[in-house]
């Protein structure tokens, strides 16, 4: 059940992160933004567990997931920007 909650929180975090970090290099599609938000929630969950903030089996909260989603969106923007410039 923890994975399902991480996906739901990641979905919400992806939408919030997109509103907080708009830009040209960011994904414009709703589906891609949602997927990156879910990846951000998983990143926040595993990073928090590695740092000892969350216990095993405990997922990241909404704020942690938003921060993880912003990090993933930032990294995506860096790679997407490089590919657009090189073409």
Coordinates of N, CA, C and O in Angstrom, one line a residue, residues 24-86:
X24 N 10.8 27.0 -20.1 CA 10.7 26.5 -21.4 C 11.3 25.1 -21.5 O 10.8 24.3 -22.4
X25 N 12.2 24.8 -20.7 CA 12.9 23.4 -20.8 C 12.1 22.4 -20.0 O 12.5 21.2 -20.0
X26 N 11.0 22.8 -19.3 CA 10.3 21.8 -18.5 C 9.3 21.1 -19.4 O 8.9 21.6 -20.5
X27 N 8.9 19.9 -19.0 CA 7.9 19.2 -19.8 C 6.6 19.9 -19.9 O 6.1 20.4 -18.9
X28 N 6.0 19.9 -21.0 CA 4.7 20.7 -21.2 C 3.5 19.8 -21.1 O 2.4 20.2 -20.9
X29 N 3.7 18.5 -21.2 CA 2.6 17.6 -21.1 C 2.2 17.2 -19.7 O 3.1 17.1 -18.8
X30 N 0.9 17.0 -19.5 CA 0.4 16.7 -18.1 C 0.9 15.3 -17.7 O 1.3 15.1 -16.5
X31 N 0.9 14.4 -18.6 CA 1.4 13.0 -18.3 C 2.8 13.0 -17.9 O 3.2 12.4 -16.9
X32 N 3.7 13.6 -18.7 CA 5.1 13.6 -18.4 C 5.4 14.3 -17.1 O 6.3 13.9 -16.3
X33 N 4.7 15.4 -16.8 CA 4.9 16.1 -15.6 C 4.5 15.2 -14.4 O 5.2 15.2 -13.4
X34 N 3.4 14.5 -14.6 CA 3.0 13.6 -13.5 C 4.0 12.5 -13.3 O 4.3 12.2 -12.1
X35 N 4.5 11.9 -14.4 CA 5.5 10.9 -14.2 C 6.7 11.4 -13.5 O 7.3 10.7 -12.6
X36 N 7.2 12.6 -13.9 CA 8.4 13.1 -13.2 C 8.1 13.4 -11.7 O 9.0 13.3 -10.9
X37 N 6.9 13.8 -11.4 CA 6.5 14.0 -10.0 C 6.5 12.7 -9.2 O 6.9 12.7 -8.1
X38 N 6.0 11.6 -9.9 CA 6.0 10.3 -9.2 C 7.5 9.9 -9.0 O 7.8 9.4 -7.9
X39 N 8.3 10.1 -10.0 CA 9.8 9.7 -9.8 C 10.4 10.6 -8.7 O 11.1 10.1 -7.9
X40 N 10.0 11.8 -8.6 CA 10.5 12.7 -7.6 C 10.0 12.2 -6.2 O 10.8 12.3 -5.2
X41 N 8.8 11.7 -6.1 CA 8.4 11.2 -4.8 C 9.1 9.9 -4.4 O 9.5 9.8 -3.2
X42 N 9.4 9.1 -5.4 CA 10.3 7.9 -5.1 C 11.7 8.3 -4.7 O 12.3 7.8 -3.8
X43 N 12.2 9.3 -5.4 CA 13.6 9.8 -5.0 C 13.6 10.4 -3.6 O 14.5 10.1 -2.8
X44 N 12.5 11.2 -3.3 CA 12.5 11.7 -1.9 C 12.3 10.6 -0.9 O 12.9 10.7 0.2
X45 N 11.5 9.6 -1.2 CA 11.3 8.5 -0.3 C 12.6 7.7 0.0 O 13.0 7.5 1.2
X46 N 13.3 7.4 -1.1 CA 14.5 6.6 -0.9 C 15.7 7.4 -0.3 O 16.5 7.0 0.5
X47 N 15.7 8.7 -0.7 CA 16.8 9.6 -0.2 C 16.5 9.8 1.3 O 17.4 9.8 2.1
X48 N 15.2 10.0 1.7 CA 14.9 10.2 3.1 C 15.1 9.0 3.9 O 15.6 9.1 5.1
X49 N 14.9 7.8 3.4 CA 15.2 6.6 4.1 C 16.7 6.4 4.2 O 17.2 5.9 5.3
X50 N 17.5 6.7 3.2 CA 18.9 6.6 3.3 C 19.5 7.6 4.3 O 20.5 7.2 5.0
X51 N 18.9 8.8 4.5 CA 19.4 9.7 5.4 C 18.9 9.5 6.8 O 19.3 10.2 7.7
X52 N 17.9 8.6 7.0 CA 17.4 8.3 8.3 C 16.2 9.2 8.6 O 15.7 9.2 9.8
X53 N 15.6 10.0 7.7 CA 14.5 10.8 8.0 C 13.2 10.0 8.1 O 12.3 10.3 8.8
X54 N 13.1 8.9 7.3 CA 12.0 8.1 7.2 C 12.4 6.7 7.6 O 13.5 6.2 7.2
X55 N 11.5 5.9 8.3 CA 11.8 4.6 8.6 C 11.5 3.7 7.4 O 10.9 4.1 6.4
X56 N 12.0 2.4 7.4 CA 11.7 1.5 6.3 C 10.2 1.3 6.1 O 9.5 1.1 7.1
X57 N 9.8 1.4 4.9 CA 8.4 1.3 4.6 C 7.6 2.6 4.7 O 6.4 2.6 4.3
X58 N 8.2 3.6 5.2 CA 7.5 4.9 5.3 C 7.8 5.8 4.1 O 9.0 5.9 3.7
X59 N 6.8 6.4 3.5 CA 7.0 7.2 2.3 C 7.3 8.6 2.7 O 7.0 9.1 3.8
X60 N 7.7 9.4 1.7 CA 7.9 10.8 1.8 C 6.6 11.5 1.9 O 5.6 11.1 1.3
X61 N 6.6 12.6 2.7 CA 5.4 13.4 2.8 C 5.2 14.3 1.6 O 6.1 14.2 0.6
X62 N 4.2 15.1 1.6 CA 3.9 15.9 0.4 C 5.1 16.9 0.2 O 5.5 17.1 -1.0
X63 N 5.6 17.5 1.2 CA 6.7 18.5 1.1 C 7.9 17.8 0.5 O 8.6 18.4 -0.4
X64 N 8.3 16.7 1.1 CA 9.5 16.0 0.6 C 9.3 15.6 -0.9 O 10.2 15.6 -1.7
X65 N 8.1 15.1 -1.2 CA 7.8 14.7 -2.6 C 7.9 15.9 -3.6 O 8.4 15.8 -4.7
X66 N 7.4 17.1 -3.1 CA 7.5 18.3 -4.0 C 8.9 18.7 -4.2 O 9.3 19.0 -5.3
X67 N 9.7 18.6 -3.1 CA 11.2 18.9 -3.3 C 11.8 17.9 -4.2 O 12.6 18.3 -5.1
X68 N 11.5 16.6 -4.1 CA 12.1 15.6 -5.0 C 11.6 15.8 -6.4 O 12.4 15.7 -7.3
X69 N 10.4 16.2 -6.6 CA 9.8 16.5 -7.9 C 10.5 17.7 -8.5 O 10.8 17.7 -9.7
X70 N 10.8 18.7 -7.7 CA 11.5 19.9 -8.2 C 12.9 19.6 -8.7 O 13.4 20.0 -9.7
X71 N 13.5 18.7 -7.9 CA 14.9 18.3 -8.3 C 14.9 17.5 -9.6 O 15.7 17.8 -10.5
X72 N 13.9 16.6 -9.7 CA 13.8 15.8 -11.0 C 13.5 16.7 -12.1 O 14.0 16.6 -13.2
X73 N 12.6 17.7 -12.0 CA 12.2 18.6 -13.0 C 13.4 19.5 -13.4 O 13.6 19.8 -14.6
X74 N 14.2 19.9 -12.4 CA 15.4 20.7 -12.7 C 16.4 19.9 -13.5 O 17.0 20.4 -14.5
X75 N 16.7 18.6 -13.1 CA 17.6 17.8 -13.9 C 17.1 17.5 -15.3 O 17.8 17.5 -16.3
X76 N 15.8 17.3 -15.4 CA 15.1 17.1 -16.7 C 15.3 18.3 -17.6 O 15.6 18.2 -18.8
X77 N 15.1 19.5 -17.0 CA 15.3 20.7 -17.8 C 16.7 20.9 -18.3 O 17.0 21.4 -19.3
X78 N 17.7 20.5 -17.5 CA 19.1 20.6 -17.9 C 19.4 19.7 -19.1 O 20.0 20.1 -20.1
X79 N 18.9 18.4 -19.0 CA 19.1 17.5 -20.1 C 18.3 17.9 -21.4 O 18.8 17.7 -22.5
X80 N 17.1 18.3 -21.2 CA 16.2 18.7 -22.3 C 16.8 19.9 -23.0 O 16.7 20.0 -24.2
X81 N 17.3 20.8 -22.2 CA 17.9 22.1 -22.8 C 19.1 21.8 -23.6 O 19.4 22.4 -24.7
X82 N 20.0 20.8 -23.2 CA 21.2 20.5 -24.0 C 20.8 19.8 -25.3 O 21.4 20.0 -26.3
X83 N 19.8 18.9 -25.2 CA 19.4 18.2 -26.5 C 18.8 19.2 -27.5 O 19.0 19.0 -28.7
X84 N 18.0 20.2 -27.0 CA 17.4 21.1 -28.0 C 18.5 22.0 -28.6 O 18.3 22.4 -29.7
X85 N 19.5 22.4 -27.9 CA 20.5 23.3 -28.4 C 21.4 22.6 -29.4 O 21.9 23.1 -30.3
X86 N 21.7 21.2 -29.2 CA 22.6 20.5 -30.0 C 22.0 20.1 -31.4 O 22.7 19.8 -32.3

